[in-house]
Amino acid sequence: MFRRNSALAVLLCLLAWPAQAADRAFTDGAGRLEQVPERIARVFAAGSPAAITAYVLAPDDLLGWTAPLRDDEAAFLPRRYAELPVLGRLTGRANTANVETVLAARPDIILDLGDVDPVHVSLAERTQAQIGIPYLIFDGAFAKTPELLETLGALLGAQKQAAELADYARRTLAELARGMTRVPASRRPRVYYARGLDGLETALDGSINTEMLAYVGAVNVARSPERHNTATASPEQILAWDPDVVITMDEGFYHAVWTSPVWRGVRAVRDKRVYLLPRLPFGWFDSPPSVNRLIGVRYLAAQLYPDIFSGDLREATADFYRRFYHIDLTEAQLDRLLRPSP
């Protein structure tokens, strides 16, 4: 996963590193007991889910983002955090960080969230053995969000913030579950998640990218017995699936879908049930699949069942951004999120 590194460069970084005692044990999501500093103040995020979660819990401890923020994304974060450096990522299809990057950042820990499977655990162990920094990995499943927040709060010394956000997450999931008891099976839609300008990239049923659909009683039409991540669908397959609802976070696709010869024969387009989910500063559905989905699931439920989930979305959005992203949104920003141009 890493480029070949200069032994001399690594040695020099290590020699320049301030000594810090690792004086407490902490068990990560894979059951690995690791020694970490009593006070963690420098967190290197292995991927975007970890970066967002570290930011919401302890923003001053996050060393940097995994990818550059666009101007419209940065506008939805406090300036001092939007201007954090870009350090790249250690996980994903195109990892962009390497050993020298990690060492130069001088982190107390490396934090990774997502699937806790043999592949990711092996990466964590190899990286930790190579550079001598605790690499902790945790399950990023949506259902485990409250427990994850509490666990990371204990790790990062942010217990008060974590308790408040975990309580928010539990209330959100409980409210959603109560509302769904009022939705009959006949109203639960078959959904296609469109990604990219042409909408032909999607995320398959069973992937972490689409697990929110189950919470709103929806069935992902994109299924495969062989894979559980992303895939590319053909126009013929889209027509065969003929979903009741299409959701997307791509504004270009949303504006083009109504007149596209590929899509105009699809039931969701004919019935005007294509929904654009907000994506600033982070996607409300995935991109990445992290705590940002807590506001996304509220929004999606309100689009699918407006008579049942009829709360004030502006108020809920402002409250979420204040709690999680440490920013008070303006009325113009709320309009930008919740009122897409036709």
XYZ file of C-alpha atoms in Angstrom:
342
model
C 0.000 0.000 0.000
C 2.954 2.290 0.436
C 5.703 3.435 -1.910
C 9.212 2.264 -1.111
C 10.668 4.648 1.441
C 14.088 5.914 2.152
C 15.437 4.285 5.324
C 17.452 7.425 6.056
C 14.406 9.701 5.786
C 12.422 7.499 8.126
C 15.273 7.358 10.624
C 15.681 11.147 10.616
C 11.962 11.635 11.228
C 12.034 9.223 14.116
C 15.069 10.880 15.676
C 13.362 14.271 15.473
C 10.180 12.997 17.102
C 9.590 14.244 20.666
C 9.529 11.389 23.160
C 6.063 10.649 24.481
C 5.100 7.896 26.853
C 2.363 5.508 25.790
C 0.911 4.871 29.194
C -2.580 3.502 28.748
C -4.043 0.534 26.959
C -6.949 0.880 24.550
C -8.794 -1.826 22.633
C -9.790 -0.947 19.083
C -12.730 -2.245 17.080
C -10.778 -5.275 15.910
C -10.058 -6.365 19.503
C -6.407 -5.276 19.288
C -5.058 -4.014 22.619
C -2.768 -1.062 21.862
C -0.728 1.304 23.982
C -1.660 4.946 23.344
C -0.659 8.255 24.973
C -2.641 9.297 28.012
C -3.454 12.572 26.236
C -3.976 12.279 22.507
C -3.600 15.637 20.788
C -2.542 14.749 17.230
C -4.742 12.471 15.108
C -3.854 11.300 11.620
C -6.993 10.125 9.797
C -6.435 7.097 7.568
C -9.550 7.903 5.519
C -12.376 10.397 5.179
C -14.779 8.706 7.656
C -12.112 8.922 10.338
C -11.303 12.537 9.480
C -14.929 13.630 9.802
C -15.515 11.732 13.050
C -12.314 13.023 14.640
C -13.320 16.530 13.566
C -16.788 16.397 15.114
C -15.402 15.064 18.413
C -12.088 16.891 18.775
C -11.546 19.341 15.913
C -8.349 20.789 17.351
C -6.735 17.334 17.380
C -7.252 16.581 13.687
C -3.979 17.104 11.821
C -5.465 17.438 8.352
C -7.950 16.336 5.731
C -7.560 13.365 3.443
C -8.443 15.317 0.279
C -8.671 18.990 -0.712
C -11.880 20.802 0.166
C -13.570 22.680 -2.652
C -14.504 26.296 -1.988
C -18.190 25.437 -1.592
C -17.318 22.698 0.908
C -14.944 24.895 2.904
C -17.660 27.535 3.262
C -19.628 25.133 5.470
C -16.831 24.752 8.030
C -15.176 27.254 10.356
C -12.293 28.800 8.448
C -9.526 27.595 10.760
C -10.599 23.988 10.243
C -11.335 24.331 6.541
C -7.726 25.478 6.128
C -6.166 22.386 7.710
C -3.542 20.831 5.423
C -4.270 17.972 3.058
C -2.351 14.885 4.220
C -3.883 12.234 1.965
C -5.301 8.898 2.977
C -3.884 5.497 3.800
C -6.970 3.475 2.832
C -9.263 3.306 -0.163
C -8.892 2.597 -3.834
C -6.293 5.308 -4.415
C -4.353 5.881 -1.213
C -2.376 9.108 -1.431
C -0.393 9.195 1.824
C 2.840 7.372 2.568
C 5.179 6.700 5.460
C 7.023 10.006 5.152
C 3.729 11.921 5.213
C 2.646 10.209 8.412
C 5.996 10.639 10.118
C 6.243 14.311 9.163
C 2.826 14.942 10.734
C 4.046 13.468 14.071
C 0.681 11.967 15.096
C -0.066 10.370 18.433
C -2.304 7.824 16.689
C -3.601 6.849 13.272
C -7.389 6.486 13.241
C -9.298 4.376 10.738
C -13.068 3.780 10.450
C -14.920 1.455 8.113
C -15.075 -2.277 7.600
C -13.213 -4.219 10.288
C -12.213 -7.109 8.069
C -8.962 -9.038 7.591
C -7.802 -6.745 4.786
C -8.124 -3.549 6.827
C -6.812 -5.131 10.014
C -3.767 -6.383 8.115
C -3.152 -2.881 6.764
C -3.352 -1.445 10.275
C -0.900 -3.983 11.653
C 1.576 -3.574 8.783
C 1.519 0.199 9.023
C 1.932 0.181 12.795
C 4.832 -2.272 12.591
C 6.488 -0.158 9.916
C 6.360 3.244 11.597
C 5.730 2.493 15.268
C 2.598 4.610 15.656
C -0.586 3.127 17.169
C -3.010 2.444 14.310
C -6.536 1.922 15.648
C -9.373 0.676 13.478
C -13.094 0.794 14.316
C -16.342 -0.390 12.768
C -18.047 2.451 10.915
C -21.439 0.750 10.458
C -24.310 3.220 10.672
C -26.133 1.203 13.352
C -23.102 1.439 15.620
C -22.729 5.215 15.376
C -23.733 5.987 19.008
C -21.331 3.406 20.449
C -18.570 4.501 18.069
C -18.878 8.113 19.190
C -18.661 7.118 22.858
C -15.675 4.856 22.244
C -13.780 7.502 20.316
C -14.720 10.094 22.888
C -12.966 7.978 25.511
C -9.977 7.530 23.216
C -9.614 11.228 22.388
C -10.525 12.630 25.790
C -13.736 14.150 24.412
C -16.242 12.306 26.579
C -18.652 15.227 27.066
C -18.935 16.010 23.371
C -19.162 12.316 22.554
C -21.965 11.736 25.065
C -24.028 14.572 23.609
C -23.540 13.417 20.021
C -24.172 9.770 20.889
C -27.437 10.791 22.543
C -28.351 12.726 19.382
C -27.587 9.649 17.263
C -29.698 7.366 19.457
C -32.625 9.776 19.364
C -32.364 10.063 15.592
C -32.402 6.294 15.099
C -35.232 5.851 17.615
C -37.368 8.550 15.969
C -36.756 6.974 12.603
C -37.715 3.516 13.856
C -40.941 4.845 15.392
C -41.889 6.628 12.204
C -41.214 3.594 10.037
C -43.771 1.561 12.007
C -46.382 3.802 10.364
C -45.186 3.125 6.821
C -46.960 0.159 5.232
C -44.998 -2.265 3.088
C -46.851 -1.064 -0.005
C -45.277 2.387 0.319
C -41.681 1.260 0.714
C -39.892 2.041 -2.550
C -37.363 0.310 -4.762
C -34.458 2.751 -4.937
C -31.490 3.302 -7.219
C -28.532 5.384 -5.971
C -27.077 7.318 -8.923
C -23.465 8.476 -8.827
C -21.551 10.462 -11.403
C -22.736 12.808 -14.142
C -24.471 10.052 -16.096
C -25.822 8.304 -12.974
C -24.603 4.907 -14.095
C -22.190 4.372 -11.217
C -23.933 3.022 -8.140
C -23.339 1.307 -4.817
C -24.585 -2.232 -4.403
C -26.920 -3.622 -1.808
C -24.936 -4.744 1.226
C -22.237 -2.088 0.911
C -21.511 0.430 3.638
C -22.355 3.152 1.105
C -26.047 2.223 0.910
C -26.845 0.834 4.348
C -28.994 3.896 5.107
C -31.638 2.616 2.688
C -32.679 -0.107 5.115
C -33.439 2.530 7.764
C -36.009 4.173 5.500
C -37.559 0.872 4.439
C -36.191 1.068 0.895
C -34.899 -1.764 -1.287
C -31.710 -1.177 -3.252
C -32.349 -2.441 -6.789
C -28.609 -2.725 -7.467
C -27.696 -6.191 -6.246
C -24.975 -8.679 -7.020
C -24.118 -12.045 -5.449
C -20.426 -11.457 -6.114
C -19.650 -7.944 -4.889
C -20.712 -5.619 -2.125
C -19.271 -2.245 -3.070
C -19.651 -0.032 -6.148
C -20.466 -1.011 -9.704
C -21.333 0.454 -13.089
C -24.790 -0.223 -14.497
C -25.742 -0.198 -18.164
C -28.698 1.833 -19.481
C -30.414 -1.452 -20.258
C -30.009 -2.566 -16.633
C -31.432 0.717 -15.347
C -34.526 0.237 -17.508
C -34.864 -3.363 -16.356
C -34.657 -2.343 -12.697
C -37.111 0.540 -13.308
C -36.750 1.944 -9.746
C -39.568 3.781 -8.000
C -37.117 6.350 -6.637
C -33.703 7.600 -7.698
C -31.455 9.411 -5.221
C -28.256 11.246 -6.037
C -25.792 13.769 -4.647
C -24.556 14.827 -8.091
C -26.133 18.139 -9.104
C -25.120 17.713 -12.742
C -26.951 14.409 -12.951
C -29.980 15.805 -11.123
C -30.367 18.651 -13.594
C -29.775 16.439 -16.647
C -31.862 13.404 -15.708
C -35.221 14.965 -16.613
C -34.352 15.223 -20.310
C -31.876 12.350 -20.641
C -32.864 9.783 -23.295
C -31.373 7.095 -21.047
C -33.474 8.014 -18.036
C -36.751 9.434 -19.276
C -38.307 5.981 -19.544
C -37.556 5.175 -15.892
C -40.519 5.171 -13.501
C -38.804 7.446 -10.959
C -38.222 10.132 -13.596
C -41.756 9.879 -14.985
C -43.182 10.161 -11.457
C -40.842 13.045 -10.503
C -39.300 11.005 -7.704
C -35.641 11.839 -8.240
C -34.192 13.410 -5.110
C -31.005 15.443 -4.813
C -29.445 14.899 -1.389
C -27.256 17.696 -0.001
C -23.497 17.175 -0.034
C -21.908 20.177 1.729
C -19.448 20.062 3.336
C -19.801 16.255 3.283
C -22.361 14.087 1.520
C -25.572 13.325 3.377
C -25.833 9.778 2.004
C -22.225 8.646 1.753
C -19.044 10.295 0.428
C -17.971 9.341 2.963
C -20.127 6.977 5.040
C -19.672 8.552 8.448
C -21.625 10.544 11.045
C -22.710 12.921 8.267
C -25.384 10.319 7.484
C -27.330 11.197 10.641
C -28.751 14.318 9.009
C -29.000 12.527 5.672
C -31.306 9.808 6.970
C -33.650 12.453 8.382
C -33.709 14.226 5.034
C -34.267 11.048 3.012
C -37.113 9.878 5.242
C -38.791 13.271 4.828
C -38.549 13.040 1.027
C -39.958 9.518 0.859
C -42.691 9.901 3.483
C -43.421 13.633 3.942
C -46.712 12.969 5.724
C -44.975 10.897 8.425
C -41.615 12.648 8.784
C -42.875 16.203 8.662
C -40.550 17.996 11.079
C -38.804 21.286 10.381
C -35.796 20.331 8.233
C -34.277 23.803 8.402
C -34.242 23.698 12.185
C -32.935 20.120 12.206
C -30.179 20.991 9.724
C -29.066 24.074 11.621
C -29.016 22.079 14.857
C -26.971 19.257 13.313
C -24.359 21.596 11.821
C -24.016 23.425 15.113
C -23.521 20.215 17.077
C -21.393 18.235 14.655
C -19.637 20.722 12.388
C -19.158 23.553 14.921
C -20.738 26.180 12.686
C -23.862 28.345 12.740
C -25.359 28.307 9.269
C -26.713 31.434 7.625
C -30.145 31.499 6.048
C -28.470 31.539 2.636
C -26.500 28.408 3.502
C -29.655 26.639 4.645
C -31.281 27.579 1.359
C -28.281 26.214 -0.517
C -28.604 22.881 1.264
C -32.352 22.421 1.273
C -33.622 24.243 -1.826
C -31.856 22.919 -4.919
C -32.430 24.970 -8.045
C -34.955 23.365 -10.433
